[in-house]
CSV table of C-alpha atoms and ligand atoms in Angstrom, one decimal:
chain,number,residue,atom,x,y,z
A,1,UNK,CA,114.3,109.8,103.0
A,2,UNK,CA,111.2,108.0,102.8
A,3,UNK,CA,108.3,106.9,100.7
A,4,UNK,CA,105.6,108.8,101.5
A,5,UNK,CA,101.7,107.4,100.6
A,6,UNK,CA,98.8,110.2,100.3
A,7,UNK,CA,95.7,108.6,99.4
A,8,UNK,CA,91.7,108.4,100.4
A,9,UNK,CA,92.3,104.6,101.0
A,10,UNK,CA,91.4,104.2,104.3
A,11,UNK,CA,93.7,101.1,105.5
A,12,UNK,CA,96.7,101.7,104.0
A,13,UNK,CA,98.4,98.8,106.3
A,14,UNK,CA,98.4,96.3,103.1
A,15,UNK,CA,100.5,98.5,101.5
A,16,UNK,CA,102.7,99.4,104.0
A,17,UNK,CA,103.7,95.9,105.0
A,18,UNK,CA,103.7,95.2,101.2
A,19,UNK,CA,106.5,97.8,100.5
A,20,UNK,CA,108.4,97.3,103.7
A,21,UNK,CA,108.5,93.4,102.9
A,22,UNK,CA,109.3,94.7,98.8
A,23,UNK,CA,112.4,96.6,100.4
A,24,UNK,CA,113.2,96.4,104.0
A,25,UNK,CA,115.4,98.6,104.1
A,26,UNK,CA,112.6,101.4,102.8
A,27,UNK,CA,111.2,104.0,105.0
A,28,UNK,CA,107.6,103.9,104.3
A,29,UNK,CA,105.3,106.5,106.2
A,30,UNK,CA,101.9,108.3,105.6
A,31,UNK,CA,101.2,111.7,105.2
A,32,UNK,CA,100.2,112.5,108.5
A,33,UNK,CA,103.7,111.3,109.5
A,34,UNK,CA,105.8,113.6,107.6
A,35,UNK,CA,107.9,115.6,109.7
A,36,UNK,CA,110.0,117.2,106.9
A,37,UNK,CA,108.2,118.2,103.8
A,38,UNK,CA,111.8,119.0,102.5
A,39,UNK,CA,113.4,115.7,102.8
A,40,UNK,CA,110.1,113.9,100.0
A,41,UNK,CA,111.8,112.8,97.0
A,42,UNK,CA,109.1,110.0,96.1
A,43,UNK,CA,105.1,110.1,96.6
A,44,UNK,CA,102.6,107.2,96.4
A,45,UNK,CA,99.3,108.7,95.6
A,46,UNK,CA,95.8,108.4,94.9
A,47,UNK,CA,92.9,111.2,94.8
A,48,UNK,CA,94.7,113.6,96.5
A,49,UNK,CA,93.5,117.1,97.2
A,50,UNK,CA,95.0,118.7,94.6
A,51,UNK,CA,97.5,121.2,95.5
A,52,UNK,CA,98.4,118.6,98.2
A,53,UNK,CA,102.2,118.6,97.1
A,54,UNK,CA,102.9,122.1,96.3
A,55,UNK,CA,104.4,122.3,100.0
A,56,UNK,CA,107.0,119.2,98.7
A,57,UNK,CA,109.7,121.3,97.1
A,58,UNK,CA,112.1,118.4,96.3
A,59,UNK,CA,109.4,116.1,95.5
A,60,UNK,CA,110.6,114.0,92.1
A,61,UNK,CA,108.4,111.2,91.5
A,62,UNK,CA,104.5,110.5,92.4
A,63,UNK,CA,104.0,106.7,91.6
A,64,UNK,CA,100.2,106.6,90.8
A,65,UNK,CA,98.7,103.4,93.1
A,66,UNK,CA,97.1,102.0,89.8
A,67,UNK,CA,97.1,102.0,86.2
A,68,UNK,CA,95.2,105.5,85.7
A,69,UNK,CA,96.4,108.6,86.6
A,70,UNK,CA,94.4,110.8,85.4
A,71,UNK,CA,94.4,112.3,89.0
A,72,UNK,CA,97.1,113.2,89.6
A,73,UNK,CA,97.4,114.8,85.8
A,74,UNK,CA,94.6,116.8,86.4
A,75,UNK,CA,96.3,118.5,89.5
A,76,UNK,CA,97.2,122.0,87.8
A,77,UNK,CA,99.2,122.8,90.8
A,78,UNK,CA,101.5,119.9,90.1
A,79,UNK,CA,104.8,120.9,88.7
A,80,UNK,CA,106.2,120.5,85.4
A,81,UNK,CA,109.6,118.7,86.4
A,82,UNK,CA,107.7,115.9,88.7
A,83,UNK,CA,108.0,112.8,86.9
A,84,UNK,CA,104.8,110.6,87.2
A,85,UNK,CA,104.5,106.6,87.1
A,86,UNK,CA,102.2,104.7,87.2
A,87,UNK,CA,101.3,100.7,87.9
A,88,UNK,CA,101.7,98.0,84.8
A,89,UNK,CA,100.6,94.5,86.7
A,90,UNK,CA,99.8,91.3,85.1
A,91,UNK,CA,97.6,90.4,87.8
A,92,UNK,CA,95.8,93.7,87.3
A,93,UNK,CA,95.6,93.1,83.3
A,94,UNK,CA,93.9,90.0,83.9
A,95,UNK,CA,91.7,90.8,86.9
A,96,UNK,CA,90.5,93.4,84.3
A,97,UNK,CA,89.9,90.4,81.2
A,98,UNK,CA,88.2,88.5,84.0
A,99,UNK,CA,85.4,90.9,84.6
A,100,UNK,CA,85.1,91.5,81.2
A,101,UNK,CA,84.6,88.0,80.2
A,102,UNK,CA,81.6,88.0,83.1
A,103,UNK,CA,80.4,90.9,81.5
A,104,UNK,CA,80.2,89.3,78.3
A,105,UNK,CA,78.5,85.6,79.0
A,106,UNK,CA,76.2,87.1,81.8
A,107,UNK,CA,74.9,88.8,78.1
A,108,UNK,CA,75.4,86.1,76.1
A,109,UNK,CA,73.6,83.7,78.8
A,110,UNK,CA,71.7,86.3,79.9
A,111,UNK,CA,71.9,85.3,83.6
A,112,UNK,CA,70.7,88.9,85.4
A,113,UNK,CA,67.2,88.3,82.7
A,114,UNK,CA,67.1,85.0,83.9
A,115,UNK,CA,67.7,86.1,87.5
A,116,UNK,CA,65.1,88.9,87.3
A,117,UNK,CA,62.4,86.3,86.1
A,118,UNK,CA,63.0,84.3,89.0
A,119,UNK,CA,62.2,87.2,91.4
A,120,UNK,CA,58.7,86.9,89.9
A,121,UNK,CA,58.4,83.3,89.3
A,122,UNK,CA,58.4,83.3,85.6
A,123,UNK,CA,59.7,80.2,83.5
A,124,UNK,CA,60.4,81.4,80.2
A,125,UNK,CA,63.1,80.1,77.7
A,126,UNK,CA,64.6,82.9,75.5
A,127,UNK,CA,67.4,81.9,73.0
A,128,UNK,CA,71.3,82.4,74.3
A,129,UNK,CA,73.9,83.6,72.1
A,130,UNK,CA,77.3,81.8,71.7
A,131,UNK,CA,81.0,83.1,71.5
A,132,UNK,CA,81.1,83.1,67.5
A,133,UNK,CA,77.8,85.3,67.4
A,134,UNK,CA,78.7,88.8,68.5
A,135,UNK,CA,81.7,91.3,67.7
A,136,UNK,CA,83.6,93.0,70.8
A,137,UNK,CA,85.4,95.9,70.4
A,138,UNK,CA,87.9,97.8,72.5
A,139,UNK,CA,88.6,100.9,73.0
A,140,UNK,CA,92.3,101.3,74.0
A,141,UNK,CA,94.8,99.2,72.6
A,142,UNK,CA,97.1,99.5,75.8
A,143,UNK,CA,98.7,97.4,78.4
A,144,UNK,CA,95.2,96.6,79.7
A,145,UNK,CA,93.2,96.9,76.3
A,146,UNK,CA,95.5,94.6,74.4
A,147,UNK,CA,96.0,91.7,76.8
A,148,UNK,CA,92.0,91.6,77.1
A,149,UNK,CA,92.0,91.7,73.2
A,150,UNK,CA,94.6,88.8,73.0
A,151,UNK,CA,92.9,86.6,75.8
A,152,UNK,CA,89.2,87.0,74.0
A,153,UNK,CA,90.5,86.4,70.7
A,154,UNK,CA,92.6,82.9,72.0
A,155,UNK,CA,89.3,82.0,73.3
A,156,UNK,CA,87.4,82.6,69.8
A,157,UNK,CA,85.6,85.7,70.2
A,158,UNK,CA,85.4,88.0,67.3
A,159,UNK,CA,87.4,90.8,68.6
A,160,UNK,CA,88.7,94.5,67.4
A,161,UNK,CA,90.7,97.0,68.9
A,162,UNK,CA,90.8,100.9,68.6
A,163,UNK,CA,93.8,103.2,69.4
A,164,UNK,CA,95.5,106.1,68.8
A,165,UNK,CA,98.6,104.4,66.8
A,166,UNK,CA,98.5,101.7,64.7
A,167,UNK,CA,100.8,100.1,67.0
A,168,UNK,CA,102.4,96.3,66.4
A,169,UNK,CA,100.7,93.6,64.4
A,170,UNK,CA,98.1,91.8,66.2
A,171,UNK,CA,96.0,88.8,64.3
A,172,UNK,CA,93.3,90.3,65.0
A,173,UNK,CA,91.5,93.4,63.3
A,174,UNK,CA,93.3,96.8,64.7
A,175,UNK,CA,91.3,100.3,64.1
A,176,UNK,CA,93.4,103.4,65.1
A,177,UNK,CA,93.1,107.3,64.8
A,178,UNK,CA,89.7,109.4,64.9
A,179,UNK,CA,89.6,108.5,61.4
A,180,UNK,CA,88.6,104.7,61.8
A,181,UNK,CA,86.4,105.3,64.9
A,182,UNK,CA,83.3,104.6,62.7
A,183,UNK,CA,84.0,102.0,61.0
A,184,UNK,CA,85.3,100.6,64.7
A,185,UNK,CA,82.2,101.5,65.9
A,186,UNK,CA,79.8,100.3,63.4
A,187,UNK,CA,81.5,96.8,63.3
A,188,UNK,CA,81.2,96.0,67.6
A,189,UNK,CA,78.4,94.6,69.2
A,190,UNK,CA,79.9,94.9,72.9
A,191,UNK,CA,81.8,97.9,73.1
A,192,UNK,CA,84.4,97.7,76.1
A,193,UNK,CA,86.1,101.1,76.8
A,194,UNK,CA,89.7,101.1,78.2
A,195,UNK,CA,90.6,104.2,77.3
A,196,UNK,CA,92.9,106.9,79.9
A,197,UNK,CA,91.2,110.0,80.8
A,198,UNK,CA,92.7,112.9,78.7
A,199,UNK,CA,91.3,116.1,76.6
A,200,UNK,CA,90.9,114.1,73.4
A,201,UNK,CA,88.9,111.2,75.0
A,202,UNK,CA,87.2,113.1,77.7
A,203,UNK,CA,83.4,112.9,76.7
A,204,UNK,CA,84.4,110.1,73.7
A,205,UNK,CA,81.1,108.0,74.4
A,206,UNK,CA,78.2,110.4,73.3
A,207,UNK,CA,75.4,110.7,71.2
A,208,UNK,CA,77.0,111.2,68.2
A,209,UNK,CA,79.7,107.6,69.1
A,210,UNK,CA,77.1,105.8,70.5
A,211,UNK,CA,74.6,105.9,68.0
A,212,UNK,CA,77.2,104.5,65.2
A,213,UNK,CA,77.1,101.2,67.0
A,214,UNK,CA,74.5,99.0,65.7
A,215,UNK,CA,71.1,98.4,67.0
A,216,UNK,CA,70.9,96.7,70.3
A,217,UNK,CA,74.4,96.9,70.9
A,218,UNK,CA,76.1,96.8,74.6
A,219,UNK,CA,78.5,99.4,76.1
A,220,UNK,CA,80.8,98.5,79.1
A,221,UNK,CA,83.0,101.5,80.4
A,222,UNK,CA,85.8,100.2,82.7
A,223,UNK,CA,87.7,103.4,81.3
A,224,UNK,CA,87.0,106.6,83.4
A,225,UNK,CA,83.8,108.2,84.1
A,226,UNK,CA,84.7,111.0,82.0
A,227,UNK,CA,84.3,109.0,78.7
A,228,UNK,CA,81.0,109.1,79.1
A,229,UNK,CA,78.5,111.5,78.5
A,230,UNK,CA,75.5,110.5,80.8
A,231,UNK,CA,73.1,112.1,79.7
A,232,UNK,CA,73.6,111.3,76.2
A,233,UNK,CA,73.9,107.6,77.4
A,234,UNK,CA,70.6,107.8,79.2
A,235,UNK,CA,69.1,109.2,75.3
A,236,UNK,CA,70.2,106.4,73.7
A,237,UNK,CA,69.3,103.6,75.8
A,238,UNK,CA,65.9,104.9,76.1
A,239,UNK,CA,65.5,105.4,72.4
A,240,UNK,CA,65.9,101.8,72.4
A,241,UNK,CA,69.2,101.9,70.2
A,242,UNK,CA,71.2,100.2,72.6
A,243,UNK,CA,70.3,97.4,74.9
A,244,UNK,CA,72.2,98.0,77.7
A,245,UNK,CA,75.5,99.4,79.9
A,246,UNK,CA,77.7,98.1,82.5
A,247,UNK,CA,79.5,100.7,84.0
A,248,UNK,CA,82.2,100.2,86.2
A,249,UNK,CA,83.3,104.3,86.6
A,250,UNK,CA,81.9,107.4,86.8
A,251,UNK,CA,82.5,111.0,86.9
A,252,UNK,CA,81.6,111.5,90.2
A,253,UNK,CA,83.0,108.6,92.7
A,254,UNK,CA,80.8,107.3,94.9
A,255,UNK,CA,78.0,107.9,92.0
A,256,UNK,CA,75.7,110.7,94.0
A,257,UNK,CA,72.7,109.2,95.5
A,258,UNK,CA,70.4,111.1,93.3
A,259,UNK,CA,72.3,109.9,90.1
A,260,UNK,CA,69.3,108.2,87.2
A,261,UNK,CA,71.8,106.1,87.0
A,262,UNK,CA,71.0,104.1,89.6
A,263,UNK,CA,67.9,103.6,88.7
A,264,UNK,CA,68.4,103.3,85.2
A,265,UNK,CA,66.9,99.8,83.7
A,266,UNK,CA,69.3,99.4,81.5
A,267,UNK,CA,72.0,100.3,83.5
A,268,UNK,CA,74.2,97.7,85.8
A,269,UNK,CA,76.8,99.3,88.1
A,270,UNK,CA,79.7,97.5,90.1
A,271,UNK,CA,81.9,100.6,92.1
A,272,UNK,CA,84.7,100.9,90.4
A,273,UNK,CA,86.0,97.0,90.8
A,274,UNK,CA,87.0,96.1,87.0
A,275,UNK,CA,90.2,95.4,89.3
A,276,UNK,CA,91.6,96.3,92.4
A,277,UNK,CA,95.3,97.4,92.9
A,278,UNK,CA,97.2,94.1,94.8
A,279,UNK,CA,99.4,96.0,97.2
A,280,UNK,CA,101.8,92.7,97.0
A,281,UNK,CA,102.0,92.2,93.3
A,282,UNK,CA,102.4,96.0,92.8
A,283,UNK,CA,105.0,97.2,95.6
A,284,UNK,CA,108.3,95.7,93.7
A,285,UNK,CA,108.1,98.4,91.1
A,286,UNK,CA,107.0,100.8,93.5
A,287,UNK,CA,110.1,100.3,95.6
A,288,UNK,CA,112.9,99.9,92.6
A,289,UNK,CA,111.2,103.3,91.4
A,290,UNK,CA,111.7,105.3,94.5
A,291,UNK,CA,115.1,103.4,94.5
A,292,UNK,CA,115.6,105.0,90.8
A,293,UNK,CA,114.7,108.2,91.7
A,294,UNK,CA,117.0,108.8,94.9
A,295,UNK,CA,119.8,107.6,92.9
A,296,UNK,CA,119.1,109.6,89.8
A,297,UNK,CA,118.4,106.7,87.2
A,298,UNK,CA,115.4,106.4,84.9
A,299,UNK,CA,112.4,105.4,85.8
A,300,UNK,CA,110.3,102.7,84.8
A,301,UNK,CA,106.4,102.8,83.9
A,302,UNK,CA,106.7,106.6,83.3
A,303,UNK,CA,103.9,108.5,82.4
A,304,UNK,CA,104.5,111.0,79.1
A,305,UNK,CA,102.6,114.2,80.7
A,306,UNK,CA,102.4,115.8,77.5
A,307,UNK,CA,100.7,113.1,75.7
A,308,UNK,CA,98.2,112.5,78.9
A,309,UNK,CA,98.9,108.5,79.6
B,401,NAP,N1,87.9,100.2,86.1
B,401,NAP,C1,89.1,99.8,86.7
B,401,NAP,O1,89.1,99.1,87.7
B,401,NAP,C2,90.4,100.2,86.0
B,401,NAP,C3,91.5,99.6,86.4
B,401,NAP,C4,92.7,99.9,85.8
B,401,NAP,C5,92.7,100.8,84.7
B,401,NAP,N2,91.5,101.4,84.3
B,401,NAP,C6,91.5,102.4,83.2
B,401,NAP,O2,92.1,101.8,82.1
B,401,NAP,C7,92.9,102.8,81.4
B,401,NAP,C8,93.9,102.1,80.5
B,401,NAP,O3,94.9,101.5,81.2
B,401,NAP,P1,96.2,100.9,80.4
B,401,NAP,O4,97.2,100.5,81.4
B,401,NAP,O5,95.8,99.9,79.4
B,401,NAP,O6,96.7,102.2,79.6
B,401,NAP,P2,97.8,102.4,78.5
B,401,NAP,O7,98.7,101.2,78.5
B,401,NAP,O8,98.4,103.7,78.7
B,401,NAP,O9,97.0,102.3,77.1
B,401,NAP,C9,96.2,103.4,76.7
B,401,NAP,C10,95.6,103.1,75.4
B,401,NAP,O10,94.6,104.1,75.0
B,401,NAP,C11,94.9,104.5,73.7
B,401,NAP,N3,94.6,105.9,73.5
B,401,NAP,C12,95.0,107.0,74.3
B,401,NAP,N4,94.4,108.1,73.8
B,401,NAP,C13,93.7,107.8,72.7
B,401,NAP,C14,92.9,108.5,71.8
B,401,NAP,N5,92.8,109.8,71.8
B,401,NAP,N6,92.3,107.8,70.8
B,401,NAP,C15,92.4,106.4,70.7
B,401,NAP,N7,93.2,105.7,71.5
B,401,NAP,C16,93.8,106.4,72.5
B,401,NAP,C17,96.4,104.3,73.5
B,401,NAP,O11,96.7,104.3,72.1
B,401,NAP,P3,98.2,104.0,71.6
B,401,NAP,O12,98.5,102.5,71.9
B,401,NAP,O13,98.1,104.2,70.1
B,401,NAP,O14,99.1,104.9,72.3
B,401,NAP,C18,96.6,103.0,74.2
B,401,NAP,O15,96.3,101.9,73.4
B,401,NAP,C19,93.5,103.5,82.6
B,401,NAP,O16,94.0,104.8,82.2
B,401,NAP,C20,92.3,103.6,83.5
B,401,NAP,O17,91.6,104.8,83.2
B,401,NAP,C21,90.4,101.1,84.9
């Protein structure tokens, strides 16, 4: 019995060593390893080929290695009775606030302008804006979404939050259900999507969304590619509606070479490093899950497969 890690990370060492020092007594081997397909209770995963477990027939639990797991969701070969978790870290949570509150003073302070005009030796004062002068909103009220929401608003930003459910009181203003997506929309300046991946929100940032936010407004997806419709991004940034994107995921992972993306003016890309899973902070619940599932106990961090996060 053993935890078994399939993943496109190359060095997988930090993870090992993580779990191992987690729970010694845990058997922790990659999928080249594997000697007996039959004896996998418990998978560690992360873009798979899917399909990729259909030759585990007493597989019970695939532990996503971060927060999304869309991927693994998406794998129709993936049987109904696996159980899927995924990662809830504080450190992650935070990592994630962190580069959003870059995100937000590089605009207010508009450092890459600044930094552009230095390239060609321009000196040019332009007007900043301060904390109390724009309206974030985020979309995805989650583990991720509402620690973000709770950090901005402690530090005075005007924040809002969209989700699906109204969810617990917050004191700040809470939008949930297609219903209030305009009004959520229409009232945000810096739009920061923190949405999962799943058939209702697949394709959620489009022409139609996009144009309800106001006049040189800002969108930052940290969410999933998928939430974005790029071409109709591309529209409405050259229509001059919107000012500007930061886009941390895309559809496609690298982003092709060929993408306009890249060479979009109004477009700044990082590679997908809102946060990056800490293979230390993470492997305690990774180990007390596969811990749950060989002794038959429920799980923690489960994933509801129906719902799609
Ligand atoms: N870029 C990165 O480095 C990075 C890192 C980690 C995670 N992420 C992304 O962040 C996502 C969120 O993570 P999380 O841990 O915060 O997830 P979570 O705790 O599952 O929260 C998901 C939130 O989305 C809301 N939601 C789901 N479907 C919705 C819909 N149809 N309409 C409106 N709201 C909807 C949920 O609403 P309810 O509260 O009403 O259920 C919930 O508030 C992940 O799935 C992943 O894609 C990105």
């Amino acid at each position: 019995m053993a935890i078994v890690i399939v993943s496109d990370i190359k060095n997988l060492e930090p993870w090992i060593k993580a779990l191992k020092k987690a729970d010694p007594a845990v058997d922790v081997i990659t999928q080249n390893e594997v000697k007996d397909k039959s004896a996998i209770e418990f998978a560690l995963a992360w873009n798979y080929p899917h399909g990729f477990f259909s030759e585990y027939p007493r597989l019970k639990t695939i532990s996503s290695m971060g927060a999304g797991v869309d991927h693994l969701l998406n794998d129709k070969f993936l049987q109904e009775h696996i159980k899927i978790v995924r990662i809830i870290d504080p450190l992650l949570s935070n990592d994630i606030y962190e580069f959003s509150l870059a995100v937000i003073m590089n605009r207010l302070r508009l450092l890459t302008h600044f930094q552009e005009n230095q390239r060609l030796r321009i000196w040019k004062k332009r007007m900043y804006r301060r904390i109390s002068d724009v309206r974030i909103g985020v979309m995805g009220t989650g583990v991720i979404g509402s620690h973000m929401l709770s950090k901005l608003y402690k530090s005075g930003f005007n924040v809002s939050g969209w989700g699906r459910t109204r969810g617990k009181e917050v004191p700040y203003k809470k939008y949930y259900g297609t219903g209030q997506m305009e009004n959520f929309l229409r009232n945000t300046d810096i739009l920061i999507c923190l949405l999962p991946l799943t058939p209702e929100t697949n394709g959620i940032l489009n022409k139609d969304t996009l144009q309800m936010l106001p006049g040189k407004a800002w969108v930052v997806n940290m969410g999933r590619g998928g939430h974005v419709v790029d071409e109709d991004l591309i529209e409405i940034l050259d229509s001059g509606h919107l000012d500007g994107a930061n886009l941390d995921v895309f559809r496609e992972e690298p982003l092709p070479p060929d993408h306009p993306f890249w060479s979009h003016p109004k477009i700044y890309l990082t590679p997908h490093i809102a946060s990056l899973p800490n293979p230390e902070s993470v492997a305690p619940q990774i180990t007390e899950n596969y811990r749950r599932t060989i002794e038959n106990r429920p799980l923690i961090n489960m994933v509801d497969r129906k719902r799609g996060y």
